[in-house]
Short mmCIF file of C-alpha atoms and ligand atoms in Angstrom, two decimals:
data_model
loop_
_atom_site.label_atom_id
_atom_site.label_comp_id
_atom_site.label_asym_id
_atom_site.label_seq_id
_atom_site.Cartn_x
_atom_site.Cartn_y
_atom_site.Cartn_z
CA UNK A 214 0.00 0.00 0.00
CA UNK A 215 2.89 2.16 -1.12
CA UNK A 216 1.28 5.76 -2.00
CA UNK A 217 3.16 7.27 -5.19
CA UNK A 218 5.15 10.14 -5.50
CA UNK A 219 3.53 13.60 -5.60
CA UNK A 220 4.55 15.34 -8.95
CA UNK A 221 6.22 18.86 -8.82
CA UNK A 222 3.77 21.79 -9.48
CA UNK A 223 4.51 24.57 -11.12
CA UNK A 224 5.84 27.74 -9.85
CA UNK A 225 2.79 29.62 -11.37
CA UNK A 226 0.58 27.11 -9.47
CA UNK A 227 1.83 26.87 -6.22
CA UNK A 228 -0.22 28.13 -3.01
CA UNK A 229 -2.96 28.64 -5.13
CA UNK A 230 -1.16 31.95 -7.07
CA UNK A 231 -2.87 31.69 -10.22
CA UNK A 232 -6.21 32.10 -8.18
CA UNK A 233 -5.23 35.00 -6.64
CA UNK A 234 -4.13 36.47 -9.37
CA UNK A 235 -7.72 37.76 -10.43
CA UNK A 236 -10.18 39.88 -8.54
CA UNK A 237 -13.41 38.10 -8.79
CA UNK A 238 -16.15 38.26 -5.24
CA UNK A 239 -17.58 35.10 -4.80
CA UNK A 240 -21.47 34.91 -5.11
CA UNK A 241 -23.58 32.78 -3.27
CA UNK A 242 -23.04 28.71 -3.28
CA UNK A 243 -20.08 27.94 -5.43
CA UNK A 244 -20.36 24.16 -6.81
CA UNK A 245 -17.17 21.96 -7.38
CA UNK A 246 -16.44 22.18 -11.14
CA UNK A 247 -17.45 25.45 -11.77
CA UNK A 248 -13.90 26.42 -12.57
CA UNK A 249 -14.33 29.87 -11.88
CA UNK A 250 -11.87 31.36 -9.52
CA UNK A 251 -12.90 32.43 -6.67
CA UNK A 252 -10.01 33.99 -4.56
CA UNK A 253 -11.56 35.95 -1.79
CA UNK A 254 -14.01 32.29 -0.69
CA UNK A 255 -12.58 32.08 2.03
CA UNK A 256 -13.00 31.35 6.09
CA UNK A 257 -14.59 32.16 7.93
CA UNK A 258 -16.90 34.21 5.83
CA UNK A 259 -17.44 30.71 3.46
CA UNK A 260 -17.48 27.27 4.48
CA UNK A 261 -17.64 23.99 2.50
CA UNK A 262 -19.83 21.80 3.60
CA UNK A 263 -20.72 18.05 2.66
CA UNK A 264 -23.20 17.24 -0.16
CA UNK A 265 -25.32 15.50 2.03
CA UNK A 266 -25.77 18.33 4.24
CA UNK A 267 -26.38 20.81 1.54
CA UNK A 268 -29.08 18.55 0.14
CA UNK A 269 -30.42 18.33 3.91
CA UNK A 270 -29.97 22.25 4.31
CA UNK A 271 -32.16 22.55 1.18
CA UNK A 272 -29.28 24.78 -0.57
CA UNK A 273 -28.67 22.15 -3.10
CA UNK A 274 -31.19 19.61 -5.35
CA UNK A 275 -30.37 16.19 -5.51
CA UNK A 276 -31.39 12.97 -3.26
CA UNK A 277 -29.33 10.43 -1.41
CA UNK A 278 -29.72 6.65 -1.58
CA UNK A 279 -31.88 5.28 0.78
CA UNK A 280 -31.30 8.23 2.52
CA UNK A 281 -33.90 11.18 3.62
CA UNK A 282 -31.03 13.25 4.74
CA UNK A 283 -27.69 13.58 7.04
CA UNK A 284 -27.80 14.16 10.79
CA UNK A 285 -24.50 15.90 10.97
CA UNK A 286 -23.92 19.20 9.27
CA UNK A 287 -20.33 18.68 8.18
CA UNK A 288 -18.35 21.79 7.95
CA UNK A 289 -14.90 22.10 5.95
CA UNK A 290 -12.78 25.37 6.48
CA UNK A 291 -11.66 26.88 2.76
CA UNK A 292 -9.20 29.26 1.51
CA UNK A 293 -7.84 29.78 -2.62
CA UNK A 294 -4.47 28.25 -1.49
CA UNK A 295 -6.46 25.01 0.41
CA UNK A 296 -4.94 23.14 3.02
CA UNK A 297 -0.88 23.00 3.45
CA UNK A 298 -0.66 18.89 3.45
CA UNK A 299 -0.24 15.86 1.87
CA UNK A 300 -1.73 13.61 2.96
CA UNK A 301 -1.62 10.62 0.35
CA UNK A 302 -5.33 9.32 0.80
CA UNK A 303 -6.91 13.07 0.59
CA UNK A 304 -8.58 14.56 -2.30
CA UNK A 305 -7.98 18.26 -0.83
CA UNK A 306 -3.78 16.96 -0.69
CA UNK A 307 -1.73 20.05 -1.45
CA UNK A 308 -0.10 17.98 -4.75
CA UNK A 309 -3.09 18.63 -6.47
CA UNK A 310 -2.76 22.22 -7.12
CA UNK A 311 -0.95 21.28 -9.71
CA UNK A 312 -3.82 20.09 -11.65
CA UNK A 313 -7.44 21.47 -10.01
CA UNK A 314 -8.00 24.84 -7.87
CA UNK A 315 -8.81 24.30 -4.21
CA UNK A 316 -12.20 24.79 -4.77
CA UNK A 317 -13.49 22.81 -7.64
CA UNK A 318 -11.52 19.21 -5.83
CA UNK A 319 -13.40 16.68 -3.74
CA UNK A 320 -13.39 15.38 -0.55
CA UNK A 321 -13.21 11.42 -0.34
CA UNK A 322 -16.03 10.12 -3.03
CA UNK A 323 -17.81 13.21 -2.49
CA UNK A 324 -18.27 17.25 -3.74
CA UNK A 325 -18.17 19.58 -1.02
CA UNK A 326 -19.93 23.10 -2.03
CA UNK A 327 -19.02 26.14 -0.44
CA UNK A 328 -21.79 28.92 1.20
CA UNK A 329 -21.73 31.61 2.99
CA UNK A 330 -21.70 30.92 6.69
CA UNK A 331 -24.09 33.35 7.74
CA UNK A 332 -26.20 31.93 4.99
CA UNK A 333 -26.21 28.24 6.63
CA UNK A 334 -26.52 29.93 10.24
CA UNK A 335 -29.60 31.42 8.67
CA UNK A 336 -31.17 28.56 7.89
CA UNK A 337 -30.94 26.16 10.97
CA UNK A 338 -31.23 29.79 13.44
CA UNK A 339 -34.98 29.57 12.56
CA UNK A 340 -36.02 26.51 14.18
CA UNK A 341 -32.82 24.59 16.21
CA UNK A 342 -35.22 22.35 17.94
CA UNK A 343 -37.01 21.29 14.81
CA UNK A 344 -33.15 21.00 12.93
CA UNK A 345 -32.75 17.24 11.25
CA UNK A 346 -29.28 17.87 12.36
CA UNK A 347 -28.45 16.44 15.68
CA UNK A 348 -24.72 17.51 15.69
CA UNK A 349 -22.53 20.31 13.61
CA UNK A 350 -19.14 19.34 12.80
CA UNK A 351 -16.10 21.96 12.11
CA UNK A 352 -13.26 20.28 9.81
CA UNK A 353 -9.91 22.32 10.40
CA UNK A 354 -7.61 21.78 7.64
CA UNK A 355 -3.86 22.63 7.72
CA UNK A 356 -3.65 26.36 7.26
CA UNK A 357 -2.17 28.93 9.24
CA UNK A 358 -5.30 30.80 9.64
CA UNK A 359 -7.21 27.28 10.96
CA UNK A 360 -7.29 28.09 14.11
CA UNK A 361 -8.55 31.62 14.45
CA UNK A 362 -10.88 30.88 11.81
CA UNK A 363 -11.97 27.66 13.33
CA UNK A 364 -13.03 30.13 16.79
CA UNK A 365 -14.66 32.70 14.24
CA UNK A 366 -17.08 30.09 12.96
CA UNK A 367 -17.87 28.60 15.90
CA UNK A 368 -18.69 31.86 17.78
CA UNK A 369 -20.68 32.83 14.78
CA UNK A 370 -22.54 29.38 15.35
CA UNK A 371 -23.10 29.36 19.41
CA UNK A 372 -23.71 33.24 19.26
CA UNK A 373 -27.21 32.24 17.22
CA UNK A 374 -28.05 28.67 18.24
CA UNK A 375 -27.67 26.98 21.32
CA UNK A 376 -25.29 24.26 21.57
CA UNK A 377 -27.46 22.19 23.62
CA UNK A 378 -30.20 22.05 20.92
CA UNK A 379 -27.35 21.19 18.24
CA UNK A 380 -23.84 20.12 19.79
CA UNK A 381 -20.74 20.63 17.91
CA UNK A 382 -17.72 18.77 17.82
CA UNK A 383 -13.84 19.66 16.30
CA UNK A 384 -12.12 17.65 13.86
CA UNK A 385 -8.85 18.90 14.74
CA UNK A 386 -5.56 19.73 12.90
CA UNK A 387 -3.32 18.87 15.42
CA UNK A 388 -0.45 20.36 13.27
CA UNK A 389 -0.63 23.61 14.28
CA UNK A 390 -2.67 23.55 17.63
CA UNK A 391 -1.73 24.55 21.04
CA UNK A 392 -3.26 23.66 24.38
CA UNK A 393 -4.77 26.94 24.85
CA UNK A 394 -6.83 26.49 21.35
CA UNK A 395 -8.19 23.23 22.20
CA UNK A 396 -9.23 25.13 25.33
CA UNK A 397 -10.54 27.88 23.56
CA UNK A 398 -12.87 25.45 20.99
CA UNK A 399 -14.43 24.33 24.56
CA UNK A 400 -14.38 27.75 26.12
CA UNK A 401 -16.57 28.41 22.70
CA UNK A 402 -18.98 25.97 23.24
CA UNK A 403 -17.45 22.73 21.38
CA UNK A 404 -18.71 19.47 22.98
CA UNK A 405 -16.52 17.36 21.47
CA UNK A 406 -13.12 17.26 19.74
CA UNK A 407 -11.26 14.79 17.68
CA UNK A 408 -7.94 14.05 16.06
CA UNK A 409 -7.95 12.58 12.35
CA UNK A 410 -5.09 10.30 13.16
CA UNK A 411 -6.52 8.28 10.17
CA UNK A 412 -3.05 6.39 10.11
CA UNK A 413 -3.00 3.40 12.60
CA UNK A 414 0.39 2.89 13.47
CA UNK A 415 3.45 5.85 13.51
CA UNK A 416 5.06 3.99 10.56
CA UNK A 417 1.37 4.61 8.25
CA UNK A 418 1.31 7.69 9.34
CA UNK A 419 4.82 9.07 8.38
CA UNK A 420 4.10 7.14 4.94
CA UNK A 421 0.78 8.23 4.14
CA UNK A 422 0.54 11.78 5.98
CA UNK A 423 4.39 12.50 7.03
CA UNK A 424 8.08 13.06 5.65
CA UNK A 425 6.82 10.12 3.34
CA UNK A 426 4.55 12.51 1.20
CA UNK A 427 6.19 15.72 2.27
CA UNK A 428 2.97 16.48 4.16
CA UNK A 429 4.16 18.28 7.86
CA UNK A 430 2.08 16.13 10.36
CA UNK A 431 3.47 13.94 13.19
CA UNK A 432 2.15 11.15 14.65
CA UNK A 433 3.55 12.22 18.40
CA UNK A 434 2.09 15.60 18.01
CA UNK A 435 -1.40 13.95 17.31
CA UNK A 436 -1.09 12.11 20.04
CA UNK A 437 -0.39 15.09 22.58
CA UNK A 438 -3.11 16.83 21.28
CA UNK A 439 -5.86 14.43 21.44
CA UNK A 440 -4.04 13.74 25.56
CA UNK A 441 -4.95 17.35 25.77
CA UNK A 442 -8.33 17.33 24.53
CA UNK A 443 -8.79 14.06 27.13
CA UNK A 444 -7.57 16.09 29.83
CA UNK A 445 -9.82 19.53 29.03
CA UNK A 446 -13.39 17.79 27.48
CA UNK A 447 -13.00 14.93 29.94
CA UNK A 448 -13.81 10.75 29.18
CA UNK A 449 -16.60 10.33 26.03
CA UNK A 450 -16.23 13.87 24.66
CA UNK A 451 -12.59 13.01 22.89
CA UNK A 452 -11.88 10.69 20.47
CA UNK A 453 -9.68 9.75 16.68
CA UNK A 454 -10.31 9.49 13.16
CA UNK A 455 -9.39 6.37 12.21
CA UNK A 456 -9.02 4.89 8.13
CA UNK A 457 -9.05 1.20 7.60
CA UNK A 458 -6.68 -0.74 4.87
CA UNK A 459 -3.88 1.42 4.30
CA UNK A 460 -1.48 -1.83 5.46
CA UNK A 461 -2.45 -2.11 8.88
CA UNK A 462 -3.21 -5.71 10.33
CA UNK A 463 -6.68 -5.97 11.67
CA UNK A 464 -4.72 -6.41 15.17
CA UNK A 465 -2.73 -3.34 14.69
CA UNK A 466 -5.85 -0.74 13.90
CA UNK A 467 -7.87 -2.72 16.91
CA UNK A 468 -5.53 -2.40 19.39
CA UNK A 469 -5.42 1.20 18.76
CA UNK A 470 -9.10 1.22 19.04
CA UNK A 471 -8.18 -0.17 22.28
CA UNK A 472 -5.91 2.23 23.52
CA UNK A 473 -8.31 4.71 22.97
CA UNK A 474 -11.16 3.28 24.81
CA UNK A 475 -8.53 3.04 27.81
CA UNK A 476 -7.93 6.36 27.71
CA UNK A 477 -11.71 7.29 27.93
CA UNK A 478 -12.47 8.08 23.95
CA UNK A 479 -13.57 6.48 21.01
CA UNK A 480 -12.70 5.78 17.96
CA UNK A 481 -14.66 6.74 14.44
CA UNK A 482 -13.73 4.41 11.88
CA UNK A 483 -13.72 4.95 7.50
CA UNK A 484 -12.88 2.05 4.93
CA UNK A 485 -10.33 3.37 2.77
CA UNK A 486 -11.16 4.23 -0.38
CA UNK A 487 -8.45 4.93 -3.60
CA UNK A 488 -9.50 8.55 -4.53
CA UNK A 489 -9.26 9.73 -8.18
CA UNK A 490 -6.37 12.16 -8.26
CA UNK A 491 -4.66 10.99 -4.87
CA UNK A 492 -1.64 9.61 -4.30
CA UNK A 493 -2.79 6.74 -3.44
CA UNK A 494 -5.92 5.89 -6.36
CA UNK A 495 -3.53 3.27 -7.54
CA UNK A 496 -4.33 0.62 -4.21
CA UNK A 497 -7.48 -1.15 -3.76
CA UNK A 498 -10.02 -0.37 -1.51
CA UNK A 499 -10.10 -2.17 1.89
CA UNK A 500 -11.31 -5.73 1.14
CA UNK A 501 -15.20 -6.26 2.64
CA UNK A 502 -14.17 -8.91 4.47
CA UNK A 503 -11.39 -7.40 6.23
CA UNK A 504 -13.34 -3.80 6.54
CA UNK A 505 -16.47 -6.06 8.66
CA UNK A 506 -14.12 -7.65 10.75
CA UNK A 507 -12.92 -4.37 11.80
CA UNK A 508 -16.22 -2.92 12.33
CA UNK A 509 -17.60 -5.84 14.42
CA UNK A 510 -14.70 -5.69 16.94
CA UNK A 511 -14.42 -2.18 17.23
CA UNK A 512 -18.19 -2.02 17.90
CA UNK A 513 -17.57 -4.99 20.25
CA UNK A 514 -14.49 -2.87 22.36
CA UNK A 515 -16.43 0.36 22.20
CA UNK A 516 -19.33 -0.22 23.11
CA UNK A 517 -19.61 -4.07 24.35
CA UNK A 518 -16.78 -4.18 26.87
CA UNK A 519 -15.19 -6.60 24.76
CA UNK A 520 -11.13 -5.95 24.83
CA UNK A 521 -8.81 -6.75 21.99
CA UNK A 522 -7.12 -9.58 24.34
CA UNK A 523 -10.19 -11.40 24.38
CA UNK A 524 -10.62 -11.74 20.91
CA UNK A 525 -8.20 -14.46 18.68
CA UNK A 526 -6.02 -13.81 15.59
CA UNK A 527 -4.47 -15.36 13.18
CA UNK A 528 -0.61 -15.13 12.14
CA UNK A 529 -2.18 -12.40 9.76
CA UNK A 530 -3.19 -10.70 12.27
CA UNK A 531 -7.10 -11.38 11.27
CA UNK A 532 -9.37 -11.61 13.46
CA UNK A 533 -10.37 -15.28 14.30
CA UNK A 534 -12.53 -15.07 17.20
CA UNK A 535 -14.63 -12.05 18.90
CA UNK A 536 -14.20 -13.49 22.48
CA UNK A 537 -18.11 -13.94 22.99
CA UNK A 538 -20.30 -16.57 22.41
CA UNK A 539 -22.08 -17.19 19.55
CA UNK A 540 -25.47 -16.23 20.35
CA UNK A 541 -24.64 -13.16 21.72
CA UNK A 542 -22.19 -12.39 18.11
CA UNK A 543 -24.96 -13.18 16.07
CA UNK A 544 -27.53 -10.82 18.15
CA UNK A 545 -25.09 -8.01 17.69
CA UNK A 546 -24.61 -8.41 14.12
CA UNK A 547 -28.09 -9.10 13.29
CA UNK A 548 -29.09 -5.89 15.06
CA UNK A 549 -26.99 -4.24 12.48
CA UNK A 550 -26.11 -1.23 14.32
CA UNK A 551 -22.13 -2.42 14.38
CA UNK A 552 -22.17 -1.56 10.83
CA UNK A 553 -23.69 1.78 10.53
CA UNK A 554 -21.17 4.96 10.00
CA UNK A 555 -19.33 5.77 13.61
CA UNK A 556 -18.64 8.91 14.68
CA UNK A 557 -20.15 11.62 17.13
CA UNK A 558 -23.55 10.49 18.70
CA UNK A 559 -26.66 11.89 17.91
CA UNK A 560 -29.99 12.45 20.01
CA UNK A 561 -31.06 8.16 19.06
CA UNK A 562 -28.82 6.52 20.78
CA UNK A 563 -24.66 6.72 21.91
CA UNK A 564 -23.88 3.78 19.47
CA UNK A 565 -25.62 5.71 16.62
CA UNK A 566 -23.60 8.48 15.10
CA UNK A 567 -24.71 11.66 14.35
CA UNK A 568 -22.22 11.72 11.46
CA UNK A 569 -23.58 8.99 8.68
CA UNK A 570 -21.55 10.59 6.54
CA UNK A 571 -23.92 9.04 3.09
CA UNK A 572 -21.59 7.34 0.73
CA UNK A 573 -17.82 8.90 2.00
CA UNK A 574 -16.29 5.46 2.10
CA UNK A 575 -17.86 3.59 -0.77
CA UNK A 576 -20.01 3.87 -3.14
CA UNK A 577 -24.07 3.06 -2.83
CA UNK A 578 -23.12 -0.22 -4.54
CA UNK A 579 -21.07 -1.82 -2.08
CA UNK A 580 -21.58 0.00 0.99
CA UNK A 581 -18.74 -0.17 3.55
CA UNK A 582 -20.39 2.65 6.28
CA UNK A 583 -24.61 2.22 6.34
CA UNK A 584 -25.25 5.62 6.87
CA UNK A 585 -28.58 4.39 7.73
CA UNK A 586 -30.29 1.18 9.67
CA UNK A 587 -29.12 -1.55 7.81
CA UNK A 588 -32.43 -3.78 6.51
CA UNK A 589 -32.47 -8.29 6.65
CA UNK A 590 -31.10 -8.11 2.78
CA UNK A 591 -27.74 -6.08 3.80
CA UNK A 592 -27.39 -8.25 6.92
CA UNK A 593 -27.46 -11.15 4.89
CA UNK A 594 -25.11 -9.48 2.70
CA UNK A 595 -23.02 -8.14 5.75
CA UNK A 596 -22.48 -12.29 7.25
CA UNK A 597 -21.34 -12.92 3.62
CA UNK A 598 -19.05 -10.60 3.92
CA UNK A 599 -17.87 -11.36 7.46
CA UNK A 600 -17.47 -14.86 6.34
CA UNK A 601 -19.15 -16.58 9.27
CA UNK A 602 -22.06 -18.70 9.97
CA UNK A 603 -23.92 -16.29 11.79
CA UNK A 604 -27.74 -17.06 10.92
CA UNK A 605 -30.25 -14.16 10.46
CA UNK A 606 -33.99 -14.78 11.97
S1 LIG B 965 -4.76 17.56 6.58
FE1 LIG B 965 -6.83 16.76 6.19
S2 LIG B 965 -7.62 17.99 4.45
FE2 LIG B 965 -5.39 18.29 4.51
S3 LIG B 965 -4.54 16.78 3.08
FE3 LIG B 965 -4.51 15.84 5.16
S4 LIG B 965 -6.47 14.71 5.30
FE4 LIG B 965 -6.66 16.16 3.57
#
C-alpha cells in the first residue's frame, strides 16, 4: 500500500497563485467544477460543507440513496491556497494544485460546495429544535489561519443557536494547535473534539501523511493533542479518526481502538477508499471482508466491553474469534447497528452516530459505512461478507 510520488507543481501554481491572481467576489453557493476562480471564498466568511448536508440544508437539489437526509452538518474550512498537506489518501492533498483549484476538488467520493456561513446559520437559526441535524461538525484543515478561523465560525454558530439544541464537535488539525486552542474550541462551546489520526500505526502515518509525502504532520504531536483534549473535554467527549486498509493488520488498527477506549475516547472508523487524483488511487479499496471484521470488533471494544485480548487472531493478524459466544455475536450483528457509519452520537442513541456521513467510504453499490439502519437483505449481505455462519432470523 505504497502511496506514489507527488509530482512537482509549477511555480505559477503553487499556493494557489494563479487564483489569486484575479479579482473576482464570490457569489452565493459555489459548486465543485465550476472552474471559476474564486479567490476571496474564504473562512470564515465561506465554508464547504458536505453534499449531504447541503441537500439536507435545502441549498442544493439532488437525493441520497436510501437516505432522507444527514444528521450531521459537516463543515470544511476553505481558503484559494487550500490546506498545506499531503496527505496521500486526501482529495484536498496540497499535490493537487498542480492540476485542479482548491475549490473545484473533492473530498473522499464526495463534492463539497461552499456557502456563505451566515447563509447556513440562517437557515438552521430559525427553528434549532425542529433541525434534522443532531450535531454540527467543524473540519480544520492545515492552514495557518485554521485556528482563528476555526473560533470565528464557531462563535458565529453558538452566538445564534444553542449548543445544547445542536452540539458541535472539532475535527482537529493537530499540526498547528496549542493547548490553549483546544481550550478555547471548549471555552466556545465545542462538545466534542477529535484528532484525524486516520493512520494506525506511527510507521502509516509518516508514509501516508508524514516526511513520506512531504505532508508536515506527526504522529507524536497527534497524540499530545488528542491527551490534551482528554484532559480539558473529559472521558466520552474526545476521540480519533481512524481509516481502515492502508497496510495495517486488523490487530494493529484494533488495538489502537483499544488504547483509545482506555484512555476514555472512542474511535470513528472509514474504509479506505483509492481517490481519483490521490496519491494513493492506484491501491485497492479495503477488502469487505477485512473492513467487517474491523467494524464488528471495534463495535464490540467500544461499546460491548469486549477488549482486543479477548478476541483471537491469526498469524495475519485477522481476526479469528470475537471473544463472545455465539449467540450473543450473532444478536449483535443481526441488530446491524455495528455496521452503521461511527462517529459523534446523535440524540437516538450513543452507538448511533450523528455523522452517517452518506456514501464517504464507498459507493451506494457496495456500501462499507450504512449511513442508515441496515435492513435483513444487507445483513445477509453483511455475514457474507464477514465470512461466518452467523444465521439471520
Ligand atoms: S490535513 Fe486533512 S484535508 Fe489536509 S490533506 Fe490531510 S487529510 Fe486532507
Amino acid at each position: 500500500m505504497e502511496p506514489r510520488a507527488p509530482l512537482k507543481t509549477p511555480a505559477d501554481r503553487k499556493n494557489g497563485k494563479h487564483v489569486k491572481a484575479n479579482d473576482i467576489l464570490p457569489q452565493g453557493v459555489y459548486l465543485p467544477n465550476n472552474n471559476i476562480m474564486a479567490p476571496y471564498m474564504k473562512s470564515p466568511e465561506y465554508v464547504q460543507l458536505s453534499t449531504a448536508a447541503a441537500i439536507t440544508l435545502g441549498i442544493m437539489g439532488g437525493r441520497m440513496h436510501r437516505c432522507g437526509c444527514t444528521r450531521c452538518l459537516n463543515l470544511l474550512l476553505t481558503y484559494p491556497e487550500g490546506c498545506r498537506a499531503n496527505c496521500a489518501y486526501c482529495g484536498l492533498a496540497r499535490h493537487r494544485e498542480a492540476d485542479r483549484d482548491y475549490a473545484d476538488r473533492n473530498f473522499i467520493r464526495v463534492d463539497w460546495p461552499a456557502v456563505p456561513m451566515a447563509d447556513i446559520i440562517d437557515i438552521v437559526a430559525s427553528d434549532p429544535d425542529n433541525s434534522p441535524f443532531h450535531r454540527m461538525c467543524i473540519s480544520m484543515i492545515t492552514h495557518p489561519r485554521s485556528e482563528d478561523d476555526t473560533f470565528a465560525v464557531l462563535k458565529q454558530w453558538t452566538d445564534k443557536i444553542d449548543p445544547e439544541a445542536i452540539p458541535v464537535s472539532i475535527l482537529s488539525n493537530p499540526t498547528t494547535m496549542t493547548r490553549d486552542d483546544v481550550q478555547k474550541t471548549k471555552d466556545l462551546g465545542a462538545d466534542i473534539f477529535t484528532v484525524a489520526l486516520d493512520a494506525a500505526t506511527p510507521e502509516l502515518f509518516d508514509t501516508t501523511r508524514g516526511k513520506g509525502v512531504q505532508s508536515p504532520h506527526k504522529w507524536s504531536k497527534y497524540w499530545d493533542i488528542m491527551l490534551e483534549a482528554r484532559d480539558i473535554f473529559g472521558p466520552q467527549k474526545f476521540g480519533a479518526h481512524i481509516i481502515v486498509g492502508m497496510g495495517e493488520t486488523e490487530h494493529e488498527v484494533l488495538q489502537l481502538v483499544q488504547d483509545i477506549v482506555e484512555l476514555g475516547g472512542h474511535s470513528h472508523m472509514f474504509c479506505f477508499f483509492p481517490e481519483q487524483g490521490s496519491l494513493m488511487d492506484h491501491l485497492p479499496a479495503t477488502p469487505r471482508d477485512q473492513w467487517r471484521r474491523v467494524q464488528l470488533a471495534r463495535y464490540l471494544i467500544d461499546y460491548r466491553d469486549v477488549r482486543v485480548d479477548q478476541m483471537k487472531f491469526d498469524e495475519f493478524g485477522r481476526v479469528l474469534d470475537y471473544g463472545i459466544p455465539e449467540a450473543e455475536l450473532a444478536d449483535i450483528v443481526n441488530d446491524g447497528t455495528a455496521f452503521r457509519t461511527s462517529g459523534c452520537p446523535g440524540k437516538f442513541q450513543d452507538d448511533i452516530s450523528a455523522c452517517d456521513r452518506p456514501y464517504g467510504d464507498s459507493p451506494p453499490s457496495d456500501i462499507a459505512s450504512f449511513p442508515f439502519q441496515p435492513v435483513k437483505k444487507d445483513i445477509k449481505k453483511i455475514r457474507k461478507q464477514l465470512k461466518i455462519p452467523v444465521e439471520v432470523e
